[in-house]
Structures are given as C-alpha cells and as structure tokens.
C-alpha cells in the first residue's frame, strides 16, 4: 500500500485505536467489560455511591468528605433555577421541537445569561460545571412541562439531583425505588473515556473556547443515533416489536437487510458493557415493581435473538436504559436528554482536565482524495 492508501484506510477507521487525549477521569477495559471512574470500578459506585458523590469524584479525583459532599449538594441545589429570560425563550420555541434540540439550544443560551461564562480560570470552570450539571436537569424538565402545556415546576431543595429531576418532570415526588433507579442510571452514564461527545467537548476546549461552547458541542454529538440517540431508537424498536415472540423475526429481518439493531455493538467493548448488565437488572426490577414488565420482556427476547444471530455484538448501555426509562414513565424522546444530564458531569470534568493540563490544540490531518490542478471555468462554458 502507498502512504496515501494507508492514510485513506486509516481515515475510514473513524479514529479507531487512535489515542487523542490523556485522562485520569475514566478507563474502559473493553476486553474484560470493566469501567472505572478515577480508578474506582463502576459496580462499586453503583452499590455504595450516589450521583452527587460520583460527580465530585469525577471533578476532583477523590471521594468527598462529608463536609465536601454537603457543600456540593448545597451548591447544586442553589444552581437549579433557570434565568427568567431563558424560561421565556423556551416558551417561544415550537412545541414540536425535539427535546435534544431544545437542550442544545438552551445550554448555548444559558451561557449568555451567566456573567463569567467565558472565563476559563479553574475556579470558574468548576463553578460552571456545577451550574451546568444542576441547570441541565431543570431545562429538560421545564421543556417537558412547556411542550405538554403544563405549569413549570419549581425545583425542591429537599430532594437529591435525580429525585428532584423526576419531581420537576412529572409533578410527583418519586418513590424510593424510582429515585434509586434513576440515581444508578445517572452514575452509569456519567463518563466513558473518549466517546464521540467527550471528544467533541475536548476539541472545543483545546481551542481555549469556554465551557458552555464545549458542552454545547458535546450535546450536538450526543444527539446522533450512533451515540446517545441510540436509547430512543431502542425504544422505538421495542414498540415496533411489541411482543417477545416477534423479536426473532424482527432481528433476522433487520440483519438480512443490513440494518443496525440499536443498542448493540461498541467501538471499545469486546465483552458485555458492565453498565448494560447493571441496567438489565434494574430494568427488570423496575418493570416488575411498576407493573409494566412488557418492555423488559421484549428487550430480553431481542437480546436473545441477537445473541443467536450475532454473538460477537454485545449489548451496550443504551439497550436496557430504554426499558428502564420507559418503566419509570419517561417519554421516549427524553431518554437522550437524560443521558446528557448525567454525562454533563463527565464532559465538564474533561473540560476542566483539558484546561488544567493545558492540552495542545487538537488538530488532526485529512487525506486529500480530490483532484489537483483544475482551472477556473467561466459560467457559459460549464456543462
Ligand atoms: N446491528 C447490526 N450490525 C452491527 C451493529 C448493530 N447494532 N453494530 C455493528 N454492526 C456491524 C456493522 O454493520 C459492521 O458490519 P460489517 O463489518 O459487515 O460492515 C460491524 O458490525 C462493525 O461495526 P462498525 O459500525 O464498523 O463498528 P463501529 O465501531 O464503527 O461502531 C457503533 C460502533 C456503536 C456505532 C455501532 O455498533 C452501532 O451503530 N451500533 C448501533 C447504535 C448504538 O447502539 N449506539 C450506541 C453506542 S453506545
């Protein structure tokens, strides 16, 4: 192969295997299906920790003392309310707008209301990380209320992050199990190496643009169905399959037509994604407890059919998050925004890390595959 052919082949790989950042935030052992945040295995965090504690861990590299956790919780609660102007702006958006489009727009707009949004000092980056983590949950909930013609609900300071989000979304304080399930889902989605949206955030941060710009870019990348948008597609597939007995023919037909079966496959994992295994357990539990196990049952049948047809394709995080969120009564097109409200913790941690390490401008090369030495042609002579 010539050098150019090698470059073209490499470009077709979507940067697979290319190291483009150094980080101490999370590590994926794809061969063995293990994920670590700051050195702590994800399963331990699910068993013992909370979303807020995990957020502190991601930002600061160690667990908070009781006083530090208390302070972070107070700060997050203090940052839950949105500027009036932003709520007015949300009221002006078409009610048909998809929640991810609204979230992307609102996060970009939120920066314009914040006095220090363009400052990139360490102190301000941490403040912005708190603000964004708190406010994104409110934006997602406020949009749900606005688009369904319901009154916007003020956040409650006596509820944790996940429970308060469900309260603002539905108007009901969630029961202990629902609050715990969402808390676990938030822990599981909080960070994941150099995934596409984190890479987007880090590219923006490497230009020395601000936190709000980096997080807006990350949201844009998360939206796609190959990335965070996959959980919504999984739910649409479950709705289409409807009953477990229809899973096998659905999968066979999809594969025969070379269609993707959403919620399967991963760039890094060669074993089951540990987040998916946790989510499988909680999807089953919450489905049973809430009297709506049908989404879990269909998911399980799709998983079995895929395992039979394509055993090399493991389930990923999006597969059982769909039936988990459905069992909690969350509308399908809010699944990806919920992914975002957790992943904001990781994105902001990466932006802080990027500025702390003074990361060099991320600027790869492309291989040119077009012609050279063409000439200008006057309009009349163009065919
Ligand atoms: N269903 C059916 N086939 C799949 C598949 C899926 N979900 N995921 C991958 N494949 C097949 C591809 O078609 C490809 O087949 P080929 O070699 O015959 O062309 C092969 O497996 C390799 O997949 P590829 O898309 O090159 O891997 P990737 O590393 O570029 O992509 C994903 C990884 C996640 C983007 C891809 O698996 C995917 O699109 N999955 C569905 C969307 C999803 O669940 N995304 C969430 C990720 S957390």
Short mmCIF file of C-alpha atoms and ligand atoms in Angstrom, two decimals:
data_model
loop_
_atom_site.label_atom_id
_atom_site.label_comp_id
_atom_site.label_asym_id
_atom_site.label_seq_id
_atom_site.Cartn_x
_atom_site.Cartn_y
_atom_site.Cartn_z
CA UNK A 1 0.00 0.00 0.00
CA UNK A 2 1.20 3.51 -0.77
CA UNK A 3 1.35 6.09 2.01
CA UNK A 4 -1.81 7.71 0.62
CA UNK A 5 -3.66 4.40 0.51
CA UNK A 6 -2.62 3.79 4.11
CA UNK A 7 -3.89 7.26 5.08
CA UNK A 8 -7.21 6.64 3.29
CA UNK A 9 -7.59 3.28 5.07
CA UNK A 10 -6.81 4.97 8.40
CA UNK A 11 -9.32 7.76 7.70
CA UNK A 12 -12.03 5.15 7.06
CA UNK A 13 -11.48 3.75 10.55
CA UNK A 14 -13.16 6.68 12.33
CA UNK A 15 -10.05 7.16 14.52
CA UNK A 16 -10.46 3.63 15.97
CA UNK A 17 -7.43 2.78 18.09
CA UNK A 18 -6.00 6.32 17.85
CA UNK A 19 -5.03 7.87 21.17
CA UNK A 20 -6.13 11.52 21.14
CA UNK A 21 -6.07 12.55 24.80
CA UNK A 22 -4.63 11.61 28.14
CA UNK A 23 -7.05 11.47 31.02
CA UNK A 24 -7.34 10.30 34.61
CA UNK A 25 -11.14 10.56 34.61
CA UNK A 26 -12.31 7.18 33.35
CA UNK A 27 -10.85 3.98 31.96
CA UNK A 28 -12.55 1.27 29.90
CA UNK A 29 -11.14 -2.25 29.89
CA UNK A 30 -13.04 -3.32 26.80
CA UNK A 31 -11.63 -6.84 26.71
CA UNK A 32 -12.94 -7.70 30.14
CA UNK A 33 -16.02 -5.45 30.20
CA UNK A 34 -14.84 -3.20 33.05
CA UNK A 35 -15.26 0.54 33.53
CA UNK A 36 -13.52 2.71 36.13
CA UNK A 37 -14.12 6.30 37.22
CA UNK A 38 -10.92 7.76 38.71
CA UNK A 39 -9.76 4.20 39.38
CA UNK A 40 -12.96 3.02 41.07
CA UNK A 41 -14.88 0.23 39.32
CA UNK A 42 -18.36 1.32 38.27
CA UNK A 43 -20.07 -1.61 40.04
CA UNK A 44 -18.71 -0.42 43.38
CA UNK A 45 -20.09 3.05 42.76
CA UNK A 46 -23.50 1.63 41.87
CA UNK A 47 -23.51 -0.39 45.09
CA UNK A 48 -22.23 2.25 47.51
CA UNK A 49 -22.25 5.72 45.99
CA UNK A 50 -24.67 8.37 44.76
CA UNK A 51 -24.72 10.52 41.64
CA UNK A 52 -23.61 13.62 43.56
CA UNK A 53 -20.68 11.76 45.14
CA UNK A 54 -19.73 10.38 41.73
CA UNK A 55 -19.80 13.88 40.26
CA UNK A 56 -17.40 15.07 42.96
CA UNK A 57 -15.15 12.08 42.26
CA UNK A 58 -15.06 12.86 38.53
CA UNK A 59 -14.28 16.54 39.04
CA UNK A 60 -11.81 16.28 41.92
CA UNK A 61 -10.29 12.81 41.61
CA UNK A 62 -11.16 11.63 45.13
CA UNK A 63 -14.25 10.97 47.21
CA UNK A 64 -15.62 13.97 49.10
CA UNK A 65 -15.50 14.19 52.87
CA UNK A 66 -18.94 14.53 54.46
CA UNK A 67 -18.48 18.33 54.56
CA UNK A 68 -17.36 18.49 50.92
CA UNK A 69 -20.32 16.40 49.79
CA UNK A 70 -22.65 18.57 51.81
CA UNK A 71 -21.20 21.69 50.18
CA UNK A 72 -21.51 20.26 46.66
CA UNK A 73 -25.13 19.26 47.30
CA UNK A 74 -25.88 22.78 48.55
CA UNK A 75 -24.19 24.33 45.51
CA UNK A 76 -26.04 22.06 43.06
CA UNK A 77 -29.38 22.87 44.70
CA UNK A 78 -28.59 26.60 44.62
CA UNK A 79 -27.94 26.39 40.86
CA UNK A 80 -31.13 24.55 39.85
CA UNK A 81 -33.21 27.58 38.96
CA UNK A 82 -33.05 28.97 35.42
CA UNK A 83 -32.86 32.65 34.49
CA UNK A 84 -36.35 34.07 33.74
CA UNK A 85 -35.18 35.10 30.27
CA UNK A 86 -34.25 31.51 29.45
CA UNK A 87 -37.68 30.24 30.50
CA UNK A 88 -39.28 32.96 28.35
CA UNK A 89 -37.12 31.83 25.45
CA UNK A 90 -38.19 28.21 25.96
CA UNK A 91 -41.84 29.29 25.84
CA UNK A 92 -41.16 30.83 22.42
CA UNK A 93 -39.79 27.62 20.86
CA UNK A 94 -42.13 25.48 18.74
CA UNK A 95 -43.69 22.81 20.94
CA UNK A 96 -42.88 20.25 18.27
CA UNK A 97 -39.14 20.76 18.81
CA UNK A 98 -37.32 17.61 19.89
CA UNK A 99 -36.07 17.74 23.49
CA UNK A 100 -32.43 17.25 22.41
CA UNK A 101 -32.70 20.22 20.02
CA UNK A 102 -34.16 22.30 22.82
CA UNK A 103 -31.49 21.23 25.28
CA UNK A 104 -28.71 22.05 22.82
CA UNK A 105 -30.22 25.49 22.16
CA UNK A 106 -30.93 26.20 25.83
CA UNK A 107 -27.45 25.28 27.06
CA UNK A 108 -25.89 27.58 24.50
CA UNK A 109 -28.33 30.33 25.54
CA UNK A 110 -27.71 29.73 29.26
CA UNK A 111 -24.10 30.84 28.76
CA UNK A 112 -25.29 34.25 27.59
CA UNK A 113 -27.08 34.79 30.92
CA UNK A 114 -24.05 33.90 33.06
CA UNK A 115 -21.62 36.69 33.99
CA UNK A 116 -18.47 34.52 33.97
CA UNK A 117 -19.36 32.13 31.17
CA UNK A 118 -16.30 32.93 29.08
CA UNK A 119 -13.84 32.75 31.97
CA UNK A 120 -11.64 29.66 31.96
CA UNK A 121 -9.92 30.03 35.32
CA UNK A 122 -10.00 26.78 37.29
CA UNK A 123 -12.30 28.30 39.90
CA UNK A 124 -14.80 29.47 37.30
CA UNK A 125 -14.67 26.22 35.33
CA UNK A 126 -15.65 24.31 38.48
CA UNK A 127 -18.45 26.82 39.17
CA UNK A 128 -19.68 26.43 35.58
CA UNK A 129 -19.56 22.64 35.92
CA UNK A 130 -21.84 22.90 38.98
CA UNK A 131 -24.16 25.32 37.19
CA UNK A 132 -24.44 23.19 34.06
CA UNK A 133 -24.94 19.92 35.93
CA UNK A 134 -27.72 21.48 38.01
CA UNK A 135 -29.35 23.55 35.27
CA UNK A 136 -29.44 20.91 32.53
CA UNK A 137 -31.78 18.77 34.65
CA UNK A 138 -34.08 21.77 35.06
CA UNK A 139 -34.01 22.60 31.34
CA UNK A 140 -35.03 19.04 30.41
CA UNK A 141 -37.89 19.05 32.94
CA UNK A 142 -39.06 22.58 32.11
CA UNK A 143 -39.26 21.74 28.41
CA UNK A 144 -41.38 18.67 29.14
CA UNK A 145 -43.82 20.85 31.09
CA UNK A 146 -43.93 23.59 28.46
CA UNK A 147 -44.43 21.30 25.48
CA UNK A 148 -47.24 19.44 27.23
CA UNK A 149 -48.98 22.69 28.29
CA UNK A 150 -48.40 22.06 31.97
CA UNK A 151 -47.20 24.51 34.60
CA UNK A 152 -43.43 24.67 35.12
CA UNK A 153 -42.50 23.15 38.48
CA UNK A 154 -40.02 24.86 40.79
CA UNK A 155 -37.17 22.62 41.98
CA UNK A 156 -37.34 21.26 45.54
CA UNK A 157 -34.30 21.76 47.72
CA UNK A 158 -35.02 18.74 49.91
CA UNK A 159 -34.60 16.26 47.04
CA UNK A 160 -31.43 14.82 45.53
CA UNK A 161 -30.49 15.50 41.93
CA UNK A 162 -32.27 12.53 40.32
CA UNK A 163 -35.35 12.65 42.55
CA UNK A 164 -35.73 16.40 42.03
CA UNK A 165 -35.47 15.91 38.28
CA UNK A 166 -38.29 13.34 38.29
CA UNK A 167 -40.32 15.64 40.51
CA UNK A 168 -39.85 18.62 38.16
CA UNK A 169 -40.66 16.41 35.17
CA UNK A 170 -43.81 14.75 36.49
CA UNK A 171 -45.01 16.90 39.39
CA UNK A 172 -44.84 13.88 41.72
CA UNK A 173 -42.13 13.06 44.22
CA UNK A 174 -40.81 9.67 43.04
CA UNK A 175 -40.95 6.68 45.34
CA UNK A 176 -37.71 5.39 46.83
CA UNK A 177 -37.21 2.75 44.15
CA UNK A 178 -37.72 5.13 41.22
CA UNK A 179 -35.34 7.67 42.77
CA UNK A 180 -32.73 4.96 43.35
CA UNK A 181 -33.10 3.58 39.82
CA UNK A 182 -32.57 6.99 38.26
CA UNK A 183 -29.63 7.68 40.58
CA UNK A 184 -27.99 4.44 39.41
CA UNK A 185 -28.68 5.23 35.75
CA UNK A 186 -27.07 8.65 36.25
CA UNK A 187 -23.98 7.09 37.85
CA UNK A 188 -23.69 4.62 34.97
CA UNK A 189 -23.84 7.29 32.25
CA UNK A 190 -21.59 9.89 33.89
CA UNK A 191 -18.39 9.28 31.93
CA UNK A 192 -16.96 6.92 29.35
CA UNK A 193 -13.46 7.60 28.05
CA UNK A 194 -13.05 9.46 24.80
CA UNK A 195 -16.52 8.78 23.36
CA UNK A 196 -17.69 10.99 20.49
CA UNK A 197 -19.36 13.70 22.60
CA UNK A 198 -16.48 13.90 25.09
CA UNK A 199 -14.06 14.13 22.18
CA UNK A 200 -16.16 16.98 20.75
CA UNK A 201 -16.02 18.77 24.11
CA UNK A 202 -12.27 18.27 24.34
CA UNK A 203 -11.68 19.53 20.79
CA UNK A 204 -13.56 22.73 21.65
CA UNK A 205 -11.73 23.10 24.98
CA UNK A 206 -8.39 22.63 23.21
CA UNK A 207 -9.11 25.79 21.19
CA UNK A 208 -9.41 27.59 24.59
CA UNK A 209 -13.07 28.35 23.94
CA UNK A 210 -15.28 28.33 27.03
CA UNK A 211 -17.12 25.62 28.99
CA UNK A 212 -20.56 26.48 27.55
CA UNK A 213 -19.26 26.14 23.99
CA UNK A 214 -17.63 22.79 24.80
CA UNK A 215 -20.79 21.40 26.42
CA UNK A 216 -22.98 22.63 23.56
CA UNK A 217 -20.69 20.80 21.11
CA UNK A 218 -20.88 17.67 23.24
CA UNK A 219 -24.69 17.81 23.18
CA UNK A 220 -24.64 18.07 19.39
CA UNK A 221 -22.53 14.91 19.17
CA UNK A 222 -24.57 13.02 21.76
CA UNK A 223 -27.76 13.55 19.76
CA UNK A 224 -26.84 11.16 16.95
CA UNK A 225 -28.35 7.65 16.86
CA UNK A 226 -24.92 6.04 16.72
CA UNK A 227 -24.17 7.64 20.10
CA UNK A 228 -26.59 8.87 22.80
CA UNK A 229 -29.55 8.95 20.43
CA UNK A 230 -29.46 5.14 20.33
CA UNK A 231 -31.53 4.74 23.52
CA UNK A 232 -34.52 6.43 21.84
CA UNK A 233 -34.11 4.18 18.79
CA UNK A 234 -34.03 1.13 21.07
CA UNK A 235 -37.40 2.17 22.50
CA UNK A 236 -38.87 2.67 19.04
CA UNK A 237 -37.67 -0.84 18.17
CA UNK A 238 -39.25 -2.29 21.35
CA UNK A 239 -42.52 -0.53 20.46
CA UNK A 240 -42.36 -1.96 16.96
CA UNK A 241 -41.56 -5.49 18.09
CA UNK A 242 -44.37 -5.26 20.70
CA UNK A 243 -44.29 -8.87 21.97
CA UNK A 244 -41.39 -11.23 22.78
CA UNK A 245 -42.43 -13.79 20.13
CA UNK A 246 -41.91 -11.19 17.38
CA UNK A 247 -38.30 -10.47 18.41
CA UNK A 248 -36.62 -13.26 16.45
CA UNK A 249 -38.22 -12.50 13.06
CA UNK A 250 -37.60 -8.77 13.64
CA UNK A 251 -33.89 -9.31 14.29
CA UNK A 252 -33.47 -11.75 11.40
CA UNK A 253 -35.18 -9.34 9.03
CA UNK A 254 -33.11 -6.36 10.23
CA UNK A 255 -29.84 -8.24 9.84
CA UNK A 256 -30.84 -9.66 6.44
CA UNK A 257 -31.40 -6.07 5.26
CA UNK A 258 -28.12 -4.95 6.87
CA UNK A 259 -29.94 -2.62 9.26
CA UNK A 260 -28.43 -1.80 12.62
CA UNK A 261 -30.14 -3.30 15.63
CA UNK A 262 -29.92 -0.43 18.09
CA UNK A 263 -28.35 -0.97 21.49
CA UNK A 264 -25.80 -3.49 20.19
CA UNK A 265 -22.15 -3.10 19.27
CA UNK A 266 -19.48 -0.85 20.64
CA UNK A 267 -16.22 0.64 19.47
CA UNK A 268 -14.35 -0.39 22.62
CA UNK A 269 -16.10 -3.29 24.37
CA UNK A 270 -15.47 -6.83 23.21
CA UNK A 271 -17.23 -8.20 26.28
CA UNK A 272 -20.59 -7.13 27.73
CA UNK A 273 -20.68 -3.49 28.72
CA UNK A 274 -20.79 -3.51 32.57
CA UNK A 275 -23.29 -0.64 32.50
CA UNK A 276 -25.63 -2.71 30.35
CA UNK A 277 -25.51 -5.58 32.86
CA UNK A 278 -26.45 -3.23 35.70
CA UNK A 279 -29.21 -1.70 33.61
CA UNK A 280 -30.58 -5.12 32.66
CA UNK A 281 -31.04 -5.85 36.38
CA UNK A 282 -32.70 -2.54 37.20
CA UNK A 283 -34.91 -2.58 34.07
CA UNK A 284 -36.28 -5.94 35.17
CA UNK A 285 -36.77 -4.81 38.78
CA UNK A 286 -38.47 -1.51 37.99
CA UNK A 287 -40.63 -3.05 35.26
CA UNK A 288 -41.90 -5.67 37.71
CA UNK A 289 -42.41 -3.19 40.55
CA UNK A 290 -44.31 -0.70 38.37
CA UNK A 291 -46.49 -3.36 36.77
CA UNK A 292 -45.13 -2.76 33.27
CA UNK A 293 -42.63 -5.58 32.59
CA UNK A 294 -43.50 -5.80 28.88
CA UNK A 295 -40.65 -3.56 27.69
CA UNK A 296 -38.12 -5.60 29.62
CA UNK A 297 -39.59 -8.85 28.30
CA UNK A 298 -39.38 -7.66 24.69
CA UNK A 299 -35.82 -6.39 25.27
CA UNK A 300 -34.76 -9.72 26.70
CA UNK A 301 -36.20 -11.52 23.65
CA UNK A 302 -34.38 -9.15 21.27
CA UNK A 303 -31.15 -9.70 23.18
CA UNK A 304 -31.56 -13.49 22.93
CA UNK A 305 -32.28 -13.28 19.19
CA UNK A 306 -29.24 -11.07 18.61
CA UNK A 307 -27.06 -13.37 20.69
CA UNK A 308 -28.12 -16.25 18.48
CA UNK A 309 -27.57 -14.35 15.21
CA UNK A 310 -24.56 -12.15 16.07
CA UNK A 311 -22.91 -13.39 19.27
CA UNK A 312 -19.93 -11.09 18.63
CA UNK A 313 -22.09 -7.96 19.11
CA UNK A 314 -22.53 -7.23 22.83
CA UNK A 315 -25.39 -5.15 24.24
CA UNK A 316 -24.39 -1.60 25.09
CA UNK A 317 -25.53 0.93 27.68
CA UNK A 318 -28.43 2.13 25.56
CA UNK A 319 -30.14 -1.23 25.28
CA UNK A 320 -31.62 -1.65 28.75
CA UNK A 321 -31.66 2.05 29.59
CA UNK A 322 -34.65 2.27 27.20
CA UNK A 323 -36.82 -0.23 29.11
CA UNK A 324 -35.63 1.28 32.42
CA UNK A 325 -36.73 4.81 31.50
CA UNK A 326 -39.96 3.56 29.91
CA UNK A 327 -40.81 1.71 33.13
CA UNK A 328 -40.26 4.99 35.02
CA UNK A 329 -42.87 6.61 32.77
CA UNK A 330 -40.40 8.86 30.92
CA UNK A 331 -41.34 9.82 27.32
CA UNK A 332 -39.09 8.21 24.71
CA UNK A 333 -37.68 11.42 23.26
CA UNK A 334 -36.48 12.44 26.73
CA UNK A 335 -34.15 9.41 27.00
CA UNK A 336 -31.19 11.09 25.30
CA UNK A 337 -31.58 14.33 27.30
CA UNK A 338 -31.44 12.17 30.47
CA UNK A 339 -28.21 10.63 29.19
CA UNK A 340 -26.99 14.23 28.75
CA UNK A 341 -27.94 15.32 32.22
CA UNK A 342 -25.69 12.60 33.60
CA UNK A 343 -22.87 12.87 31.05
CA UNK A 344 -22.56 16.61 31.74
CA UNK A 345 -20.63 15.54 34.84
CA UNK A 346 -18.09 13.74 32.67
CA UNK A 347 -17.94 16.36 29.91
CA UNK A 348 -17.30 19.15 32.40
CA UNK A 349 -14.65 17.02 34.15
CA UNK A 350 -12.89 16.60 30.79
CA UNK A 351 -13.04 20.32 30.04
CA UNK A 352 -11.55 21.11 33.46
CA UNK A 353 -8.86 18.47 32.90
CA UNK A 354 -8.11 19.81 29.43
CA UNK A 355 -7.57 23.35 30.75
CA UNK A 356 -5.64 22.10 33.81
CA UNK A 357 -3.24 20.14 31.58
CA UNK A 358 -3.07 22.98 29.04
CA UNK A 359 -3.91 20.47 26.30
CA UNK A 360 -2.40 21.29 22.93
CA UNK A 361 -4.79 22.32 20.13
CA UNK A 362 -6.42 19.13 18.82
CA UNK A 363 -5.95 19.43 15.10
CA UNK A 364 -5.59 16.21 13.10
CA UNK A 365 -4.98 15.96 9.36
CA UNK A 366 -7.14 14.79 6.50
CA UNK A 367 -6.02 12.88 3.44
CA UNK A 368 -6.95 14.73 0.26
CA UNK A 369 -8.72 12.45 -2.25
CA UNK A 370 -9.86 15.07 -4.78
CA UNK A 371 -8.11 16.20 -7.95
CA UNK A 372 -5.48 18.96 -8.19
CA UNK A 373 -4.54 21.46 -10.87
CA UNK A 374 -8.07 22.06 -12.14
CA UNK A 375 -8.79 25.50 -13.58
CA UNK A 376 -11.47 28.14 -13.30
CA UNK A 377 -14.19 27.77 -15.97
CA UNK A 378 -16.34 30.76 -16.94
CA UNK A 379 -20.08 30.26 -16.34
CA UNK A 380 -21.02 29.98 -20.06
CA UNK A 381 -18.58 27.11 -20.60
CA UNK A 382 -19.84 24.98 -17.68
CA UNK A 383 -21.94 21.98 -18.56
N1 LIG B 1 -26.53 -4.10 14.48
C1 LIG B 1 -26.15 -4.82 13.41
N2 LIG B 1 -24.88 -4.83 12.94
C2 LIG B 1 -23.98 -4.10 13.61
C3 LIG B 1 -24.30 -3.34 14.75
C4 LIG B 1 -25.64 -3.36 15.16
N3 LIG B 1 -26.03 -2.66 16.23
N4 LIG B 1 -23.20 -2.72 15.20
C5 LIG B 1 -22.22 -3.07 14.38
N5 LIG B 1 -22.68 -3.90 13.42
C6 LIG B 1 -21.90 -4.50 12.34
C7 LIG B 1 -21.61 -3.43 11.30
O1 LIG B 1 -22.62 -3.37 10.34
C8 LIG B 1 -20.28 -3.89 10.78
O2 LIG B 1 -20.51 -4.94 9.91
P1 LIG B 1 -19.61 -5.14 8.57
O3 LIG B 1 -18.23 -5.37 9.08
O4 LIG B 1 -20.24 -6.30 7.90
O5 LIG B 1 -19.75 -3.85 7.81
C9 LIG B 1 -19.58 -4.46 12.00
O6 LIG B 1 -20.63 -4.85 12.90
C10 LIG B 1 -18.65 -3.45 12.70
O7 LIG B 1 -19.44 -2.30 13.04
P2 LIG B 1 -18.95 -0.80 12.89
O8 LIG B 1 -20.14 0.06 12.68
O9 LIG B 1 -17.82 -0.72 11.92
O10 LIG B 1 -18.35 -0.56 14.34
P3 LIG B 1 -18.04 0.86 14.93
O11 LIG B 1 -17.03 0.62 15.99
O12 LIG B 1 -17.71 1.85 13.88
O13 LIG B 1 -19.46 1.32 15.52
C11 LIG B 1 -21.33 1.53 16.89
C12 LIG B 1 -19.85 1.11 16.81
C13 LIG B 1 -21.75 1.59 18.33
C14 LIG B 1 -21.50 2.92 16.27
C15 LIG B 1 -22.18 0.50 16.11
O14 LIG B 1 -22.04 -0.77 16.74
C16 LIG B 1 -23.64 0.90 16.06
O15 LIG B 1 -24.02 1.70 15.20
N6 LIG B 1 -24.49 0.34 16.97
C17 LIG B 1 -25.89 0.70 17.00
C18 LIG B 1 -26.09 2.06 17.62
C19 LIG B 1 -25.85 2.05 19.09
O16 LIG B 1 -26.39 1.22 19.83
N7 LIG B 1 -25.07 3.03 19.54
C20 LIG B 1 -24.79 3.23 20.95
C21 LIG B 1 -23.35 3.01 21.26
S1 LIG B 1 -23.05 3.07 22.99
#
